PDB file of C-alpha atoms in Angstrom:
ATOM      1  CA  ASP C   1     116.874 -10.416 190.124  1.00  0.00           C
ATOM      2  CA  ALA C   2     114.575 -10.786 193.154  1.00  0.00           C
ATOM      3  CA  GLY C   3     111.940  -8.431 194.091  1.00  0.00           C
ATOM      4  CA  VAL C   4     111.401  -8.198 197.389  1.00  0.00           C
ATOM      5  CA  THR C   5     110.109 -11.376 198.754  1.00  0.00           C
ATOM      6  CA  GLN C   6     107.336 -11.638 201.777  1.00  0.00           C
ATOM      7  CA  SER C   7     106.482 -14.775 203.832  1.00  0.00           C
ATOM      8  CA  PRO C   8     104.162 -16.071 204.375  1.00  0.00           C
ATOM      9  CA  THR C   9     102.091 -15.508 201.804  1.00  0.00           C
ATOM     10  CA  HIS C  10      98.751 -16.600 203.828  1.00  0.00           C
ATOM     11  CA  LEU C  11      98.290 -17.155 207.769  1.00  0.00           C
ATOM     12  CA  ILE C  12      95.874 -17.616 209.749  1.00  0.00           C
ATOM     13  CA  LYS C  13      95.549 -17.235 213.498  1.00  0.00           C
ATOM     14  CA  THR C  14      93.552 -16.619 216.032  1.00  0.00           C
ATOM     15  CA  ARG C  15      92.448 -13.827 218.971  1.00  0.00           C
ATOM     16  CA  GLY C  16      95.095 -12.906 220.803  1.00  0.00           C
ATOM     17  CA  GLN C  17      97.935 -14.856 219.513  1.00  0.00           C
ATOM     18  CA  GLN C  18     101.133 -13.265 217.401  1.00  0.00           C
ATOM     19  CA  VAL C  19     102.164 -13.138 214.192  1.00  0.00           C
ATOM     20  CA  THR C  20     105.543 -12.230 212.843  1.00  0.00           C
ATOM     21  CA  LEU C  21     105.519 -11.516 209.316  1.00  0.00           C
ATOM     22  CA  ARG C  22     108.994 -11.443 207.254  1.00  0.00           C
ATOM     23  CA  CYS C  23     110.114  -9.384 204.335  1.00  0.00           C
ATOM     24  CA  SER C  24     113.534  -9.581 202.083  1.00  0.00           C
ATOM     25  CA  PRO C  25     113.965  -6.163 200.097  1.00  0.00           C
ATOM     26  CA  ILE C  26     115.866  -5.807 197.130  1.00  0.00           C
ATOM     27  CA  SER C  27     119.441  -6.219 196.979  1.00  0.00           C
ATOM     28  CA  GLY C  28     121.017  -3.010 197.975  1.00  0.00           C
ATOM     29  CA  HIS C  29     117.997  -1.322 199.346  1.00  0.00           C
ATOM     30  CA  LYS C  30     118.470  -0.346 202.795  1.00  0.00           C
ATOM     31  CA  SER C  31     115.021   1.246 203.654  1.00  0.00           C
ATOM     32  CA  VAL C  32     112.166  -0.989 204.310  1.00  0.00           C
ATOM     33  CA  SER C  33     108.458   0.233 204.985  1.00  0.00           C
ATOM     34  CA  TRP C  34     105.627  -1.760 206.124  1.00  0.00           C
ATOM     35  CA  TYR C  35     101.575  -0.971 205.350  1.00  0.00           C
ATOM     36  CA  GLN C  36      98.286  -2.196 205.934  1.00  0.00           C
ATOM     37  CA  GLN C  37      95.916  -2.697 203.627  1.00  0.00           C
ATOM     38  CA  VAL C  38      92.131  -3.557 204.864  1.00  0.00           C
ATOM     39  CA  LEU C  39      89.944  -4.702 202.014  1.00  0.00           C
ATOM     40  CA  GLY C  40      88.012  -1.931 199.898  1.00  0.00           C
ATOM     41  CA  GLN C  41      90.713   0.668 201.296  1.00  0.00           C
ATOM     42  CA  GLY C  42      93.995   2.111 200.461  1.00  0.00           C
ATOM     43  CA  PRO C  43      97.169   1.211 202.370  1.00  0.00           C
ATOM     44  CA  GLN C  44      98.311   2.819 205.384  1.00  0.00           C
ATOM     45  CA  PHE C  45     101.422   3.333 206.620  1.00  0.00           C
ATOM     46  CA  ILE C  46     102.789   1.324 209.678  1.00  0.00           C
ATOM     47  CA  PHE C  47     106.719   1.734 209.542  1.00  0.00           C
ATOM     48  CA  GLN C  48     109.831   2.485 208.177  1.00  0.00           C
ATOM     49  CA  TYR C  49     113.214   1.383 208.565  1.00  0.00           C
ATOM     50  CA  TYR C  50     116.460   2.835 207.613  1.00  0.00           C
ATOM     51  CA  GLU C  51     119.865   1.406 208.133  1.00  0.00           C
ATOM     52  CA  LYS C  52     118.495  -0.631 210.661  1.00  0.00           C
ATOM     53  CA  GLU C  53     116.894   2.632 212.634  1.00  0.00           C
ATOM     54  CA  GLU C  54     113.101   3.365 212.901  1.00  0.00           C
ATOM     55  CA  ARG C  55     112.839   6.545 210.847  1.00  0.00           C
ATOM     56  CA  GLY C  56     108.815   6.848 210.956  1.00  0.00           C
ATOM     57  CA  ARG C  57     105.998   4.894 212.612  1.00  0.00           C
ATOM     58  CA  GLY C  58     102.252   5.402 211.803  1.00  0.00           C
ATOM     59  CA  ASN C  59      98.994   5.392 213.674  1.00  0.00           C
ATOM     60  CA  PHE C  60      99.307   1.843 215.073  1.00  0.00           C
ATOM     61  CA  PRO C  61      99.111   0.811 218.591  1.00  0.00           C
ATOM     62  CA  ASP C  62     101.877  -0.604 220.421  1.00  0.00           C
ATOM     63  CA  ARG C  63     100.752  -4.107 219.660  1.00  0.00           C
ATOM     64  CA  PHE C  64     102.888  -3.386 216.188  1.00  0.00           C
ATOM     65  CA  SER C  65     106.626  -3.470 216.233  1.00  0.00           C
ATOM     66  CA  ALA C  66     109.052  -4.052 213.871  1.00  0.00           C
ATOM     67  CA  ARG C  67     112.604  -4.303 213.322  1.00  0.00           C
ATOM     68  CA  GLN C  68     115.505  -4.435 210.058  1.00  0.00           C
ATOM     69  CA  PHE C  69     118.330  -6.975 210.341  1.00  0.00           C
ATOM     70  CA  PRO C  70     122.028  -6.223 209.498  1.00  0.00           C
ATOM     71  CA  ASN C  71     121.092  -7.560 206.008  1.00  0.00           C
ATOM     72  CA  TYR C  72     118.229  -5.003 205.379  1.00  0.00           C
ATOM     73  CA  SER C  73     115.691  -7.881 206.038  1.00  0.00           C
ATOM     74  CA  SER C  74     112.599  -7.207 208.334  1.00  0.00           C
ATOM     75  CA  GLU C  75     110.208  -8.388 210.576  1.00  0.00           C
ATOM     76  CA  LEU C  76     106.851  -7.375 211.727  1.00  0.00           C
ATOM     77  CA  ASN C  77     105.046  -8.170 214.457  1.00  0.00           C
ATOM     78  CA  VAL C  78     101.563  -8.163 215.895  1.00  0.00           C
ATOM     79  CA  ASN C  79     100.357  -8.790 219.442  1.00  0.00           C
ATOM     80  CA  ALA C  80      96.979  -9.863 220.957  1.00  0.00           C
ATOM     81  CA  LEU C  81      95.463 -10.057 217.319  1.00  0.00           C
ATOM     82  CA  LEU C  82      92.085  -8.824 216.981  1.00  0.00           C
ATOM     83  CA  LEU C  83      89.279  -9.730 214.149  1.00  0.00           C
ATOM     84  CA  GLY C  84      90.422  -6.112 212.744  1.00  0.00           C
ATOM     85  CA  ASP C  85      94.197  -7.065 212.092  1.00  0.00           C
ATOM     86  CA  SER C  86      92.902  -8.444 209.079  1.00  0.00           C
ATOM     87  CA  ALA C  87      94.638  -7.342 206.416  1.00  0.00           C
ATOM     88  CA  LEU C  88      97.084  -7.635 203.122  1.00  0.00           C
ATOM     89  CA  TYR C  89     100.346  -6.761 205.105  1.00  0.00           C
ATOM     90  CA  LEU C  90     102.622  -4.864 202.261  1.00  0.00           C
ATOM     91  CA  CYS C  91     106.484  -4.658 202.355  1.00  0.00           C
ATOM     92  CA  ALA C  92     108.263  -1.925 200.208  1.00  0.00           C
ATOM     93  CA  SER C  93     111.740  -1.457 200.021  1.00  0.00           C
ATOM     94  CA  SER C  94     114.183   1.932 198.680  1.00  0.00           C
ATOM     95  CA  PHE C  95     117.451   2.574 198.220  1.00  0.00           C
ATOM     96  CA  GLU C  96     117.031   5.923 198.825  1.00  0.00           C
ATOM     97  CA  GLY C  97     113.985   5.981 200.403  1.00  0.00           C
ATOM     98  CA  ILE C  98     111.508   7.500 198.679  1.00  0.00           C
ATOM     99  CA  GLY C  99     110.612   5.997 195.806  1.00  0.00           C
ATOM    100  CA  TYR C 100     109.337   2.367 196.645  1.00  0.00           C
ATOM    101  CA  THR C 101     108.736  -1.163 195.483  1.00  0.00           C
ATOM    102  CA  PHE C 102     106.215  -3.064 196.746  1.00  0.00           C
ATOM    103  CA  GLY C 103     105.804  -7.320 197.401  1.00  0.00           C
ATOM    104  CA  SER C 104     103.056  -9.201 196.800  1.00  0.00           C
ATOM    105  CA  GLY C 105     101.830  -9.259 200.656  1.00  0.00           C
ATOM    106  CA  THR C 106     101.001 -11.310 203.340  1.00  0.00           C
ATOM    107  CA  ARG C 107      97.527 -12.424 203.593  1.00  0.00           C
ATOM    108  CA  LEU C 108      96.839 -12.468 207.410  1.00  0.00           C
ATOM    109  CA  THR C 109      92.948 -13.466 208.146  1.00  0.00           C
ATOM    110  CA  VAL C 110      92.414 -13.491 212.578  1.00  0.00           C
ATOM    111  CA  VAL C 111      89.362 -15.884 213.157  1.00  0.00           C
TER     112      VAL C 111
ATOM    113  CA  ALA W   1      98.949  16.792 207.181  1.00  0.00           C
ATOM    114  CA  GLN W   2      99.472  15.711 203.843  1.00  0.00           C
ATOM    115  CA  SER W   3      96.560  13.836 201.888  1.00  0.00           C
ATOM    116  CA  VAL W   4      95.431  11.901 198.617  1.00  0.00           C
ATOM    117  CA  THR W   5      91.675  12.478 197.497  1.00  0.00           C
ATOM    118  CA  GLN W   6      90.946   9.790 194.169  1.00  0.00           C
ATOM    119  CA  PRO W   7      86.902  11.067 193.337  1.00  0.00           C
ATOM    120  CA  ASP W   8      86.328   8.518 191.916  1.00  0.00           C
ATOM    121  CA  ILE W   9      85.486   5.039 193.467  1.00  0.00           C
ATOM    122  CA  HIS W  10      84.485   2.969 190.501  1.00  0.00           C
ATOM    123  CA  ILE W  11      85.023   3.352 186.996  1.00  0.00           C
ATOM    124  CA  THR W  12      83.665   1.520 183.533  1.00  0.00           C
ATOM    125  CA  VAL W  13      85.202   2.117 180.148  1.00  0.00           C
ATOM    126  CA  SER W  14      84.894   0.339 177.218  1.00  0.00           C
ATOM    127  CA  GLU W  15      88.333  -1.529 175.692  1.00  0.00           C
ATOM    128  CA  GLY W  16      89.457   0.533 173.387  1.00  0.00           C
ATOM    129  CA  ALA W  17      88.250   3.822 175.144  1.00  0.00           C
ATOM    130  CA  SER W  18      90.127   6.821 176.513  1.00  0.00           C
ATOM    131  CA  LEU W  19      90.544   6.484 180.034  1.00  0.00           C
ATOM    132  CA  GLU W  20      91.338   9.838 182.775  1.00  0.00           C
ATOM    133  CA  LEU W  21      91.841   8.890 186.568  1.00  0.00           C
ATOM    134  CA  ARG W  22      91.574  11.822 189.088  1.00  0.00           C
ATOM    135  CA  CYS W  23      93.703  12.441 191.966  1.00  0.00           C
ATOM    136  CA  ASN W  24      93.713  15.688 194.104  1.00  0.00           C
ATOM    137  CA  TYR W  25      96.394  16.024 196.387  1.00  0.00           C
ATOM    138  CA  SER W  26      97.296  18.235 199.455  1.00  0.00           C
ATOM    139  CA  TYR W  27     100.969  18.885 200.410  1.00  0.00           C
ATOM    140  CA  GLY W  28     102.821  21.469 202.147  1.00  0.00           C
ATOM    141  CA  ALA W  29     106.289  21.857 199.993  1.00  0.00           C
ATOM    142  CA  THR W  30     106.545  20.510 196.262  1.00  0.00           C
ATOM    143  CA  PRO W  31     104.647  16.832 196.272  1.00  0.00           C
ATOM    144  CA  TYR W  32     106.517  13.779 194.951  1.00  0.00           C
ATOM    145  CA  LEU W  33     103.716  11.827 193.605  1.00  0.00           C
ATOM    146  CA  PHE W  34     103.166   8.149 192.511  1.00  0.00           C
ATOM    147  CA  TRP W  35     100.616   6.149 190.680  1.00  0.00           C
ATOM    148  CA  TYR W  36     100.214   2.071 191.303  1.00  0.00           C
ATOM    149  CA  VAL W  37      98.625  -0.612 189.992  1.00  0.00           C
ATOM    150  CA  GLN W  38      97.396  -3.459 192.180  1.00  0.00           C
ATOM    151  CA  SER W  39      95.643  -6.421 190.846  1.00  0.00           C
ATOM    152  CA  PRO W  40      92.961  -8.667 192.883  1.00  0.00           C
ATOM    153  CA  GLY W  41      95.284 -10.283 195.716  1.00  0.00           C
ATOM    154  CA  GLN W  42      98.588  -8.979 194.511  1.00  0.00           C
ATOM    155  CA  GLY W  43     100.781  -6.276 196.045  1.00  0.00           C
ATOM    156  CA  LEU W  44     101.607  -3.022 194.123  1.00  0.00           C
ATOM    157  CA  GLN W  45     102.919  -2.295 191.045  1.00  0.00           C
ATOM    158  CA  LEU W  46     104.663   1.015 190.176  1.00  0.00           C
ATOM    159  CA  LEU W  47     103.156   3.038 187.105  1.00  0.00           C
ATOM    160  CA  LEU W  48     104.713   6.107 186.866  1.00  0.00           C
ATOM    161  CA  LYS W  49     105.982   8.566 189.253  1.00  0.00           C
ATOM    162  CA  TYR W  50     106.738  12.924 189.814  1.00  0.00           C
ATOM    163  CA  PHE W  51     109.749  14.126 191.042  1.00  0.00           C
ATOM    164  CA  SER W  52     110.497  17.525 189.472  1.00  0.00           C
ATOM    165  CA  GLY W  53     110.784  18.679 185.511  1.00  0.00           C
ATOM    166  CA  ASP W  54     108.586  17.831 183.050  1.00  0.00           C
ATOM    167  CA  THR W  55     105.264  18.097 184.157  1.00  0.00           C
ATOM    168  CA  LEU W  56     103.509  15.665 181.994  1.00  0.00           C
ATOM    169  CA  VAL W  57     105.275  11.894 183.055  1.00  0.00           C
ATOM    170  CA  GLN W  58     104.883   8.784 180.842  1.00  0.00           C
ATOM    171  CA  GLY W  59     105.203   5.021 182.556  1.00  0.00           C
ATOM    172  CA  ILE W  60     104.787   1.576 181.991  1.00  0.00           C
ATOM    173  CA  LYS W  61     101.964   0.242 179.802  1.00  0.00           C
ATOM    174  CA  GLY W  62     100.664   3.246 177.889  1.00  0.00           C
ATOM    175  CA  PHE W  63     100.132   5.227 181.038  1.00  0.00           C
ATOM    176  CA  GLU W  64     100.949   9.029 181.382  1.00  0.00           C
ATOM    177  CA  ALA W  65     100.091  11.314 183.920  1.00  0.00           C
ATOM    178  CA  GLU W  66     100.032  15.189 184.206  1.00  0.00           C
ATOM    179  CA  PHE W  67     101.234  17.108 187.063  1.00  0.00           C
ATOM    180  CA  LYS W  68      98.896  20.174 187.908  1.00  0.00           C
ATOM    181  CA  ARG W  69     100.263  22.451 190.668  1.00  0.00           C
ATOM    182  CA  SER W  70      97.676  25.118 190.410  1.00  0.00           C
ATOM    183  CA  GLN W  71      94.911  22.546 190.613  1.00  0.00           C
ATOM    184  CA  SER W  72      96.805  20.362 192.820  1.00  0.00           C
ATOM    185  CA  SER W  73      96.279  17.313 190.817  1.00  0.00           C
ATOM    186  CA  PHE W  74      98.161  14.464 188.904  1.00  0.00           C
ATOM    187  CA  ASN W  75      95.524  12.541 186.786  1.00  0.00           C
ATOM    188  CA  LEU W  76      96.444   9.107 185.101  1.00  0.00           C
ATOM    189  CA  ARG W  77      95.472   8.789 181.512  1.00  0.00           C
ATOM    190  CA  LYS W  78      95.769   6.291 179.271  1.00  0.00           C
ATOM    191  CA  PRO W  79      94.898   6.952 175.416  1.00  0.00           C
ATOM    192  CA  SER W  80      93.208   3.103 174.521  1.00  0.00           C
ATOM    193  CA  VAL W  81      92.093   0.762 177.383  1.00  0.00           C
ATOM    194  CA  HIS W  82      92.915  -2.969 177.254  1.00  0.00           C
ATOM    195  CA  TRP W  83      90.748  -5.434 178.946  1.00  0.00           C
ATOM    196  CA  SER W  84      94.377  -5.859 180.755  1.00  0.00           C
ATOM    197  CA  ASP W  85      94.159  -2.709 182.422  1.00  0.00           C
ATOM    198  CA  ALA W  86      91.406  -4.203 184.533  1.00  0.00           C
ATOM    199  CA  ALA W  87      92.398  -3.616 188.172  1.00  0.00           C
ATOM    200  CA  GLU W  88      92.659  -0.930 191.298  1.00  0.00           C
ATOM    201  CA  TYR W  89      94.925   2.042 191.060  1.00  0.00           C
ATOM    202  CA  PHE W  90      96.441   4.222 193.377  1.00  0.00           C
ATOM    203  CA  CYS W  91      97.727   7.697 193.886  1.00  0.00           C
ATOM    204  CA  ALA W  92     100.020   8.338 196.553  1.00  0.00           C
ATOM    205  CA  VAL W  93     102.136  11.387 197.935  1.00  0.00           C
ATOM    206  CA  VAL W  94     104.923  10.666 199.922  1.00  0.00           C
ATOM    207  CA  ASN W  95     106.582  12.601 202.584  1.00  0.00           C
ATOM    208  CA  ALA W  96     109.790  14.002 201.614  1.00  0.00           C
ATOM    209  CA  GLY W  97     110.796  15.749 204.700  1.00  0.00           C
ATOM    210  CA  GLY W  98     111.013  15.755 208.518  1.00  0.00           C
ATOM    211  CA  THR W  99     109.511  13.177 210.564  1.00  0.00           C
ATOM    212  CA  SER W 100     107.752  10.075 208.779  1.00  0.00           C
ATOM    213  CA  TYR W 101     110.233  10.752 205.885  1.00  0.00           C
ATOM    214  CA  GLY W 102     109.232   8.383 202.964  1.00  0.00           C
ATOM    215  CA  LYS W 103     105.810   7.818 204.013  1.00  0.00           C
ATOM    216  CA  LEU W 104     103.347   7.303 201.262  1.00  0.00           C
ATOM    217  CA  THR W 105      99.824   8.414 201.897  1.00  0.00           C
ATOM    218  CA  PHE W 106      97.717   6.692 199.522  1.00  0.00           C
ATOM    219  CA  GLY W 107      93.919   7.811 198.088  1.00  0.00           C
ATOM    220  CA  GLN W 108      91.214   5.075 198.235  1.00  0.00           C
ATOM    221  CA  GLY W 109      91.841   3.763 194.905  1.00  0.00           C
ATOM    222  CA  THR W 110      89.661   3.578 191.852  1.00  0.00           C
ATOM    223  CA  ILE W 111      88.665   0.347 190.497  1.00  0.00           C
ATOM    224  CA  LEU W 112      89.095   0.275 187.075  1.00  0.00           C
ATOM    225  CA  THR W 113      86.389  -2.126 185.070  1.00  0.00           C
ATOM    226  CA  VAL W 114      86.955  -3.189 181.318  1.00  0.00           C
ATOM    227  CA  HIS W 115      84.258  -4.023 178.802  1.00  0.00           C
ATOM    228  CA  PRO W 116      84.656  -5.669 175.999  1.00  0.00           C
TER     229      PRO W 116
END
């Protein structure tokens, strides 16, 4: 079985641009969460979606948005990129919304 | 608000030596606890989890962790470390109720270096 897949694996963007990151959960998993991991720190919660509804939102500005599609895949969008948005973005999926399996992440560099 | 503290930023052990990584949590109810491992530039791999029941839980790669409610701790242990265990280890607690259900709160991580 395929695990959680994220695309792209690496991305370089310029300040002020917009970026879309994609995540496909494990088959049968209905919950997807997004985390930001800045170098040297633990992951920070951004969003959780369950059955296409936003269930939780972390302490991130409105420049960050996400959605979940009918097939349970998800996109994370970040507008007006700042240098501080450079990080590893992790997607995680779960069947019941508690125990998560993580993808390998998307490394975003903002220059 | 829930929180996780990993007091040791960096630990160095010799191959074959025993290992204990510390984790303390703050959570208002019975916690659901996790240990994840991360190799450089990679995602997080689940080592083990505690939801309820036996306070000593076994995980993959020979790791185990013990939940101690009185000490608010969930320390990770391994009796004999292998060079391939060198990585960063994260302890986490999940919000199992209310708003932000399913939100994981992570500690800052402990980097493990293994000397031959």
